[in-house]
Short mmCIF file of N, CA and C in Angstrom, two decimals:
data_model
loop_
_atom_site.label_atom_id
_atom_site.label_comp_id
_atom_site.label_asym_id
_atom_site.label_seq_id
_atom_site.Cartn_x
_atom_site.Cartn_y
_atom_site.Cartn_z
N UNK A 5 -92.51 122.12 9.82
CA UNK A 5 -93.12 120.92 10.70
C UNK A 5 -94.60 121.53 11.17
N UNK A 6 -95.39 120.34 11.30
CA UNK A 6 -96.62 120.68 11.69
C UNK A 6 -96.75 120.77 13.21
N UNK A 7 -97.79 121.43 13.80
CA UNK A 7 -97.90 121.53 15.01
C UNK A 7 -99.21 120.66 15.62
N UNK A 8 -98.96 120.11 16.85
CA UNK A 8 -100.06 119.49 17.30
C UNK A 8 -100.46 119.72 18.90
N UNK A 9 -101.61 119.93 19.14
CA UNK A 9 -101.96 120.22 20.50
C UNK A 9 -103.30 119.36 21.09
N UNK A 10 -103.34 119.09 22.29
CA UNK A 10 -104.54 118.63 22.82
C UNK A 10 -105.34 119.83 23.58
N UNK A 11 -106.44 120.21 23.15
CA UNK A 11 -107.28 121.37 23.54
C UNK A 11 -108.46 120.86 23.89
N UNK A 12 -109.05 121.50 25.06
CA UNK A 12 -110.37 121.17 25.78
C UNK A 12 -111.34 122.02 24.75
N UNK A 13 -112.12 121.33 24.22
CA UNK A 13 -113.37 121.88 23.46
C UNK A 13 -114.40 121.09 23.35
N UNK A 14 -115.66 121.55 23.00
CA UNK A 14 -116.77 120.64 22.68
C UNK A 14 -116.73 120.29 21.39
N UNK A 15 -116.91 118.97 21.00
CA UNK A 15 -117.10 118.55 19.41
C UNK A 15 -118.50 118.84 18.99
N UNK A 16 -118.74 118.60 17.98
CA UNK A 16 -120.12 118.65 17.29
C UNK A 16 -121.06 117.99 18.15
N UNK A 17 -121.18 116.85 18.58
CA UNK A 17 -122.00 115.97 19.02
C UNK A 17 -121.91 115.65 20.53
N UNK A 18 -121.09 116.46 21.08
CA UNK A 18 -120.61 116.26 22.75
C UNK A 18 -121.28 117.24 23.59
N UNK A 19 -121.75 116.86 24.62
CA UNK A 19 -122.26 117.74 25.53
C UNK A 19 -121.31 118.67 26.46
N UNK A 20 -120.28 118.06 26.53
CA UNK A 20 -119.31 118.77 27.44
C UNK A 20 -117.95 118.71 26.79
N UNK A 21 -117.17 119.78 27.21
CA UNK A 21 -115.78 119.83 26.57
C UNK A 21 -114.94 118.63 26.88
N UNK A 22 -114.02 118.29 25.85
CA UNK A 22 -113.13 117.07 26.13
C UNK A 22 -111.80 117.53 25.30
N UNK A 23 -110.78 116.70 25.64
CA UNK A 23 -109.75 116.94 24.75
C UNK A 23 -109.87 116.52 23.33
N UNK A 24 -109.47 117.60 22.49
CA UNK A 24 -109.58 117.32 21.06
C UNK A 24 -108.16 117.21 20.39
N UNK A 25 -107.96 116.80 19.26
CA UNK A 25 -106.73 116.71 18.36
C UNK A 25 -106.78 118.17 17.56
N UNK A 26 -105.67 118.88 17.86
CA UNK A 26 -105.87 120.05 17.13
C UNK A 26 -104.23 120.16 16.27
N UNK A 27 -104.32 120.29 14.78
CA UNK A 27 -103.20 120.29 14.17
C UNK A 27 -103.30 121.54 13.32
N UNK A 28 -102.29 122.22 13.48
CA UNK A 28 -102.01 123.65 12.88
C UNK A 28 -102.87 124.48 13.11
N UNK A 29 -103.57 124.55 14.36
CA UNK A 29 -104.53 125.58 14.76
C UNK A 29 -106.01 124.99 14.35
N UNK A 30 -106.17 123.88 13.69
CA UNK A 30 -107.69 123.37 13.30
C UNK A 30 -107.82 121.83 13.97
N UNK A 31 -109.07 121.68 14.38
CA UNK A 31 -109.28 120.31 14.76
C UNK A 31 -109.43 119.45 13.69
N UNK A 32 -108.80 118.24 13.95
CA UNK A 32 -108.38 117.23 12.94
C UNK A 32 -109.76 116.79 12.28
N UNK A 33 -110.95 116.63 13.07
CA UNK A 33 -112.12 116.32 12.42
C UNK A 33 -112.47 117.28 11.34
N UNK A 34 -112.38 118.49 11.72
CA UNK A 34 -112.83 119.66 10.78
C UNK A 34 -111.82 119.60 9.50
N UNK A 35 -110.53 119.15 9.81
CA UNK A 35 -109.56 119.15 8.67
C UNK A 35 -110.12 117.95 7.65
N UNK A 36 -110.34 116.99 8.28
CA UNK A 36 -110.87 115.91 7.46
C UNK A 36 -112.03 116.17 6.76
N UNK A 37 -113.03 116.76 7.42
CA UNK A 37 -114.39 117.25 6.88
C UNK A 37 -113.99 118.20 5.76
N UNK A 38 -113.30 119.18 5.66
CA UNK A 38 -112.94 120.03 4.75
C UNK A 38 -112.55 119.27 3.21
N UNK A 39 -111.59 118.21 3.44
CA UNK A 39 -111.30 117.44 2.34
C UNK A 39 -112.41 116.44 1.85
N UNK A 40 -113.14 115.83 2.82
CA UNK A 40 -114.16 114.92 2.62
C UNK A 40 -115.28 115.09 3.10
N UNK A 41 -116.26 116.20 2.57
CA UNK A 41 -117.35 116.62 3.22
C UNK A 41 -118.47 115.68 3.33
N UNK A 42 -118.37 114.48 2.33
CA UNK A 42 -119.59 113.62 2.31
C UNK A 42 -119.35 112.41 3.03
N UNK A 43 -118.15 112.45 3.79
CA UNK A 43 -118.01 111.10 4.59
C UNK A 43 -118.30 111.17 6.02
N UNK A 44 -119.10 112.29 6.57
CA UNK A 44 -119.58 112.38 7.93
C UNK A 44 -118.34 112.09 8.98
N UNK A 45 -117.43 112.78 8.73
CA UNK A 45 -116.28 112.81 9.74
C UNK A 45 -116.13 113.97 10.69
N UNK A 46 -117.02 114.97 10.52
CA UNK A 46 -117.14 116.10 11.48
C UNK A 46 -117.73 115.31 12.90
N UNK A 47 -117.03 115.76 13.89
CA UNK A 47 -117.68 115.34 15.34
C UNK A 47 -116.85 114.25 15.76
N UNK A 48 -116.14 113.55 15.12
CA UNK A 48 -115.33 112.24 15.54
C UNK A 48 -114.57 112.84 16.68
N UNK A 49 -114.25 112.04 17.78
CA UNK A 49 -113.51 112.20 18.90
C UNK A 49 -112.27 111.37 18.94
N UNK A 50 -111.27 111.78 19.71
CA UNK A 50 -109.96 110.88 19.82
C UNK A 50 -110.17 109.68 20.48
N UNK A 51 -109.56 108.69 20.03
CA UNK A 51 -109.50 107.46 20.69
C UNK A 51 -108.64 107.58 22.09
N UNK A 52 -107.95 108.46 22.27
CA UNK A 52 -107.12 108.64 23.39
C UNK A 52 -107.89 109.11 24.55
N UNK A 53 -109.08 109.47 24.54
CA UNK A 53 -109.79 109.75 25.49
C UNK A 53 -110.14 108.49 26.41
N UNK A 54 -110.67 108.39 27.56
CA UNK A 54 -110.77 107.42 28.39
C UNK A 54 -112.35 106.92 28.34
N UNK A 55 -112.72 106.84 26.86
CA UNK A 55 -114.22 106.72 26.63
C UNK A 55 -114.31 105.31 26.05
N UNK A 56 -113.48 104.62 25.37
CA UNK A 56 -113.46 103.39 24.98
C UNK A 56 -113.84 102.29 26.35
N UNK A 57 -115.03 101.66 26.16
CA UNK A 57 -115.27 100.64 27.22
C UNK A 57 -114.65 99.42 27.28
N UNK A 58 -114.10 98.98 26.07
CA UNK A 58 -113.57 97.63 25.93
C UNK A 58 -112.24 97.82 26.38
N UNK A 59 -111.57 97.17 27.42
CA UNK A 59 -110.16 97.16 27.79
C UNK A 59 -109.13 96.75 26.61
N UNK A 60 -109.47 95.79 25.87
CA UNK A 60 -108.60 95.35 24.91
C UNK A 60 -108.45 96.51 23.78
N UNK A 61 -109.56 97.37 23.38
CA UNK A 61 -109.39 98.39 22.52
C UNK A 61 -108.69 99.47 23.16
N UNK A 62 -108.82 99.76 24.33
CA UNK A 62 -108.04 101.02 25.09
C UNK A 62 -106.63 100.55 25.02
N UNK A 63 -106.27 99.19 25.46
CA UNK A 63 -104.87 98.88 25.50
C UNK A 63 -104.19 98.84 24.07
N UNK A 64 -105.08 98.47 23.00
CA UNK A 64 -104.44 98.39 21.68
C UNK A 64 -104.19 99.88 21.28
N UNK A 65 -104.94 100.83 21.62
CA UNK A 65 -104.70 102.13 21.13
C UNK A 65 -103.66 102.85 21.80
N UNK A 66 -103.24 102.54 23.14
CA UNK A 66 -102.17 103.02 23.84
C UNK A 66 -100.96 102.24 23.49
N UNK A 67 -100.86 100.95 23.24
CA UNK A 67 -99.74 100.18 22.78
C UNK A 67 -99.27 100.82 21.53
N UNK A 68 -100.21 101.12 20.74
CA UNK A 68 -99.69 101.48 19.27
C UNK A 68 -99.31 103.09 19.28
N UNK A 69 -100.01 103.83 20.02
CA UNK A 69 -99.52 105.37 20.11
C UNK A 69 -98.31 105.30 20.71
N UNK A 70 -97.91 104.49 21.74
CA UNK A 70 -96.71 104.60 22.44
C UNK A 70 -95.29 103.89 21.84
N UNK A 71 -95.65 102.93 20.81
CA UNK A 71 -94.75 102.20 20.13
C UNK A 71 -93.81 103.06 19.44
N UNK A 72 -92.65 102.57 19.47
CA UNK A 72 -91.52 103.14 18.76
C UNK A 72 -91.30 102.77 17.17
N UNK A 73 -92.15 101.50 17.13
CA UNK A 73 -92.29 100.97 15.77
C UNK A 73 -93.21 101.64 14.81
N UNK A 74 -93.08 101.47 13.65
CA UNK A 74 -94.00 102.12 12.70
C UNK A 74 -95.28 101.28 12.92
N UNK A 75 -96.37 102.16 13.15
CA UNK A 75 -97.69 101.68 13.42
C UNK A 75 -98.85 102.09 12.79
N UNK A 76 -100.03 101.55 12.59
CA UNK A 76 -101.19 102.11 12.11
C UNK A 76 -102.11 102.30 13.44
N UNK A 77 -102.18 103.54 13.89
CA UNK A 77 -102.74 103.87 15.11
C UNK A 77 -104.39 104.52 14.88
N UNK A 78 -105.16 103.84 15.61
CA UNK A 78 -106.60 104.56 15.55
C UNK A 78 -106.59 105.93 16.28
N UNK A 79 -106.89 106.92 15.70
CA UNK A 79 -106.86 108.38 16.26
C UNK A 79 -108.15 108.97 16.59
N UNK A 80 -109.09 108.54 15.74
CA UNK A 80 -110.35 109.22 16.08
C UNK A 80 -111.60 108.16 15.81
N UNK A 81 -112.54 108.33 16.46
CA UNK A 81 -113.72 107.34 16.55
C UNK A 81 -114.99 108.05 16.53
N UNK A 82 -116.05 107.39 16.13
CA UNK A 82 -117.31 107.85 16.20
C UNK A 82 -117.86 108.16 17.79
N UNK A 83 -118.33 109.41 18.01
CA UNK A 83 -118.79 109.76 19.42
C UNK A 83 -119.84 109.02 19.80
N UNK A 84 -120.79 108.38 19.02
CA UNK A 84 -122.09 107.67 19.44
C UNK A 84 -121.77 106.37 20.09
N UNK A 85 -120.91 105.55 19.28
CA UNK A 85 -120.71 104.32 19.67
C UNK A 85 -119.20 103.94 20.77
N UNK A 86 -118.43 104.98 20.67
CA UNK A 86 -117.24 105.13 21.18
C UNK A 86 -116.54 103.68 21.36
N UNK A 87 -116.40 103.24 20.13
CA UNK A 87 -115.71 101.95 20.06
C UNK A 87 -114.96 101.90 18.80
N UNK A 88 -114.44 100.69 18.63
CA UNK A 88 -113.29 100.51 17.25
C UNK A 88 -114.23 99.77 16.22
N UNK A 89 -115.46 99.54 16.39
CA UNK A 89 -116.37 98.93 15.41
C UNK A 89 -116.99 99.92 14.37
N UNK A 90 -117.21 101.07 14.78
CA UNK A 90 -118.07 102.10 13.82
C UNK A 90 -116.90 102.88 12.91
N UNK A 91 -117.00 104.01 12.81
CA UNK A 91 -116.09 104.81 12.10
C UNK A 91 -114.76 105.04 12.89
N UNK A 92 -113.76 104.58 12.29
CA UNK A 92 -112.43 104.90 12.89
C UNK A 92 -111.37 105.38 12.08
N UNK A 93 -110.66 106.53 12.27
CA UNK A 93 -109.73 107.08 11.56
C UNK A 93 -108.33 106.53 12.10
N UNK A 94 -107.51 106.22 11.13
CA UNK A 94 -106.15 105.91 11.61
C UNK A 94 -105.20 106.57 10.93
N UNK A 95 -103.89 106.71 11.63
CA UNK A 95 -102.69 107.29 11.09
C UNK A 95 -101.72 106.27 11.13
N UNK A 96 -101.04 106.07 9.98
CA UNK A 96 -99.73 105.45 9.96
C UNK A 96 -98.54 106.23 10.37
N UNK A 97 -98.19 105.87 11.75
CA UNK A 97 -97.26 106.71 12.48
C UNK A 97 -95.81 106.09 12.49
N UNK A 98 -94.83 106.94 12.13
CA UNK A 98 -93.39 106.61 12.24
C UNK A 98 -92.67 107.52 13.02
N UNK A 99 -92.11 107.07 13.95
CA UNK A 99 -91.07 107.80 14.88
C UNK A 99 -89.62 107.94 14.55
N UNK A 100 -89.15 109.16 14.50
CA UNK A 100 -87.60 109.11 14.40
C UNK A 100 -86.99 109.88 15.65
N UNK A 101 -85.83 110.11 15.75
CA UNK A 101 -85.12 110.66 16.97
C UNK A 101 -85.69 111.99 17.35
N UNK A 102 -86.10 112.92 16.17
CA UNK A 102 -86.45 114.07 16.39
C UNK A 102 -87.89 114.47 16.22
N UNK A 103 -88.64 113.52 15.47
CA UNK A 103 -90.04 113.80 15.03
C UNK A 103 -90.97 112.66 15.15
N UNK A 104 -92.11 112.93 14.99
CA UNK A 104 -93.20 111.89 14.76
C UNK A 104 -93.99 112.25 13.58
N UNK A 105 -94.14 111.33 12.54
CA UNK A 105 -94.77 111.61 11.36
C UNK A 105 -95.91 110.75 11.27
N UNK A 106 -97.05 111.28 10.71
CA UNK A 106 -98.25 110.62 10.20
C UNK A 106 -98.15 110.66 8.80
N UNK A 107 -97.58 109.70 8.44
CA UNK A 107 -97.16 109.30 6.94
C UNK A 107 -98.51 109.34 5.89
N UNK A 108 -99.61 108.76 6.62
CA UNK A 108 -100.93 108.93 5.90
C UNK A 108 -102.23 108.70 6.89
N UNK A 109 -103.32 109.23 6.54
CA UNK A 109 -104.49 109.15 7.30
C UNK A 109 -105.53 108.40 6.55
N UNK A 110 -106.38 107.59 7.11
CA UNK A 110 -107.32 106.99 6.43
C UNK A 110 -108.39 106.48 7.32
N UNK A 111 -109.51 105.90 6.56
CA UNK A 111 -110.58 105.34 7.44
C UNK A 111 -110.50 103.84 7.37
N UNK A 112 -110.48 103.10 8.48
CA UNK A 112 -110.50 101.76 8.60
C UNK A 112 -111.92 101.02 7.99
N UNK A 113 -111.58 100.10 7.32
CA UNK A 113 -112.63 99.39 6.59
C UNK A 113 -112.71 97.95 6.73
N UNK A 114 -112.01 97.49 7.75
CA UNK A 114 -111.81 96.06 8.02
C UNK A 114 -113.17 95.59 8.64
N UNK A 115 -113.34 94.37 8.63
CA UNK A 115 -114.45 93.68 9.19
C UNK A 115 -114.19 93.37 10.56
N UNK A 116 -115.29 92.53 11.11
CA UNK A 116 -115.19 92.20 12.53
C UNK A 116 -114.21 91.16 12.90
N UNK A 117 -113.54 90.41 11.94
CA UNK A 117 -112.72 89.30 12.28
C UNK A 117 -111.46 89.79 13.19
N UNK A 118 -111.14 89.25 14.24
CA UNK A 118 -110.06 89.26 14.90
C UNK A 118 -109.89 90.72 15.55
N UNK A 119 -111.12 91.30 15.89
CA UNK A 119 -111.07 92.74 16.61
C UNK A 119 -110.58 92.61 18.03
N UNK A 120 -109.95 93.63 18.54
CA UNK A 120 -109.43 94.86 17.94
C UNK A 120 -108.17 94.80 17.03
N UNK A 121 -107.52 93.56 17.07
CA UNK A 121 -106.14 93.58 16.44
C UNK A 121 -106.25 93.89 14.95
N UNK A 122 -107.40 93.66 14.36
CA UNK A 122 -107.41 93.81 12.83
C UNK A 122 -107.46 95.26 12.43
N UNK A 123 -107.74 96.13 13.55
CA UNK A 123 -107.83 97.56 13.14
C UNK A 123 -106.36 97.86 12.51
N UNK A 124 -106.58 98.66 11.29
CA UNK A 124 -105.67 99.13 10.42
C UNK A 124 -104.93 98.33 9.34
N UNK A 125 -105.72 97.11 9.35
CA UNK A 125 -105.11 96.11 8.39
C UNK A 125 -105.63 96.27 6.96
N UNK A 126 -107.03 96.93 7.04
CA UNK A 126 -107.80 97.06 5.66
C UNK A 126 -108.09 98.67 5.83
N UNK A 127 -107.48 99.61 5.02
CA UNK A 127 -107.72 100.99 5.24
C UNK A 127 -107.85 101.68 4.01
N UNK A 128 -108.77 102.65 3.87
CA UNK A 128 -109.11 103.35 2.68
C UNK A 128 -108.33 104.83 2.99
N UNK A 129 -107.10 104.77 2.41
CA UNK A 129 -106.29 106.03 2.71
C UNK A 129 -106.76 107.22 2.14
N UNK A 130 -106.71 108.36 2.53
CA UNK A 130 -107.18 109.53 2.12
C UNK A 130 -105.94 110.11 1.41
N UNK A 131 -106.35 110.35 -0.04
CA UNK A 131 -105.23 110.84 -0.97
C UNK A 131 -105.15 112.33 -1.08
N UNK A 132 -106.08 112.84 -0.38
CA UNK A 132 -106.10 114.49 -0.31
C UNK A 132 -105.44 114.99 0.88
N UNK A 133 -105.16 114.22 1.90
CA UNK A 133 -104.47 114.74 3.17
C UNK A 133 -102.95 114.41 2.92
N UNK A 134 -102.19 115.49 3.07
CA UNK A 134 -100.68 115.40 3.08
C UNK A 134 -100.12 114.75 4.39
N UNK A 135 -99.12 114.30 4.19
CA UNK A 135 -98.34 113.71 5.46
C UNK A 135 -98.15 114.79 6.44
N UNK A 136 -97.89 114.42 7.76
CA UNK A 136 -97.78 115.42 8.75
C UNK A 136 -96.65 115.13 9.51
N UNK A 137 -95.77 116.11 9.88
CA UNK A 137 -94.65 115.74 10.72
C UNK A 137 -94.64 116.71 11.94
N UNK A 138 -94.49 116.10 13.15
CA UNK A 138 -94.39 116.90 14.44
C UNK A 138 -93.21 116.83 15.26
N UNK A 139 -92.85 117.75 15.75
CA UNK A 139 -91.59 117.63 16.82
C UNK A 139 -91.97 116.49 17.87
N UNK A 140 -90.85 115.81 18.00
CA UNK A 140 -91.13 114.68 19.04
C UNK A 140 -91.53 115.23 20.44
N UNK A 141 -90.74 116.17 20.95
CA UNK A 141 -91.07 116.82 22.18
C UNK A 141 -92.56 117.39 22.21
N UNK A 142 -92.90 118.02 21.29
CA UNK A 142 -94.33 118.65 21.32
C UNK A 142 -95.27 117.46 21.26
N UNK A 143 -95.02 116.48 20.38
CA UNK A 143 -95.92 115.12 20.33
C UNK A 143 -96.03 114.50 21.57
N UNK A 144 -94.96 114.21 22.34
CA UNK A 144 -95.06 113.68 23.65
C UNK A 144 -95.73 114.52 24.65
N UNK A 145 -95.79 115.75 24.61
CA UNK A 145 -96.57 116.65 25.42
C UNK A 145 -98.03 116.38 25.08
N UNK A 146 -98.47 116.28 23.85
CA UNK A 146 -99.65 116.21 23.41
C UNK A 146 -100.18 114.67 23.83
N UNK A 147 -99.39 113.75 23.79
CA UNK A 147 -99.72 112.50 24.39
C UNK A 147 -99.94 112.50 25.95
N UNK A 148 -99.01 113.27 26.55
CA UNK A 148 -99.06 113.30 28.06
C UNK A 148 -100.30 113.95 28.60
N UNK A 149 -101.01 114.85 27.82
CA UNK A 149 -102.01 115.73 28.24
C UNK A 149 -103.32 114.68 28.09
N UNK A 150 -103.41 113.73 27.17
CA UNK A 150 -104.35 112.79 27.22
C UNK A 150 -104.27 111.78 28.47
N UNK A 151 -103.01 111.40 28.71
CA UNK A 151 -102.79 110.50 29.90
C UNK A 151 -103.27 111.13 31.18
N UNK A 152 -102.77 112.54 31.36
CA UNK A 152 -103.19 113.22 32.49
C UNK A 152 -104.82 113.31 32.72
N UNK A 153 -105.32 113.46 31.58
CA UNK A 153 -106.87 113.57 31.54
C UNK A 153 -107.49 112.13 32.01
N UNK A 154 -106.91 111.06 31.68
CA UNK A 154 -107.32 109.56 31.88
C UNK A 154 -107.08 109.53 33.55
N UNK A 155 -105.92 110.04 33.96
CA UNK A 155 -105.59 109.76 35.50
C UNK A 155 -106.62 110.65 36.21
N UNK A 156 -107.35 111.79 35.68
CA UNK A 156 -108.25 112.46 36.58
C UNK A 156 -109.56 111.65 36.50
N UNK A 157 -109.83 110.97 35.60
CA UNK A 157 -111.09 110.23 35.51
C UNK A 157 -111.35 109.20 36.44
#
């Protein structure tokens, strides 16, 4: 099983430390960058931060991440625009009794129609990234750390 953690760190384009997504000891944006160095994925920040200005976008992210149904969840976004209109990395998430699986990761390439609900409907899936599976208790702790950070804001 993979390990997932929320860690406070500065990302490449951030002035201050914020929670980042750390998988197996590496920041998720750096993992993506290693496999796709020409796609400008380094420095992307979690959508779970309280940085999304549009309440509909925030609600969509949290509804999908907390759903028990298979969902395509926006997990990383551009730090410049901090919205779901620019670069957005999504994960196809499936939950079982014991684990949470990211079946595949990709970049959302949908257009502006029916935003933000259309996020995840048109995705360029990354073929070099293997599926990831996390212990459900560890995953829930990871999510709760982002919730706690929002409550502090």
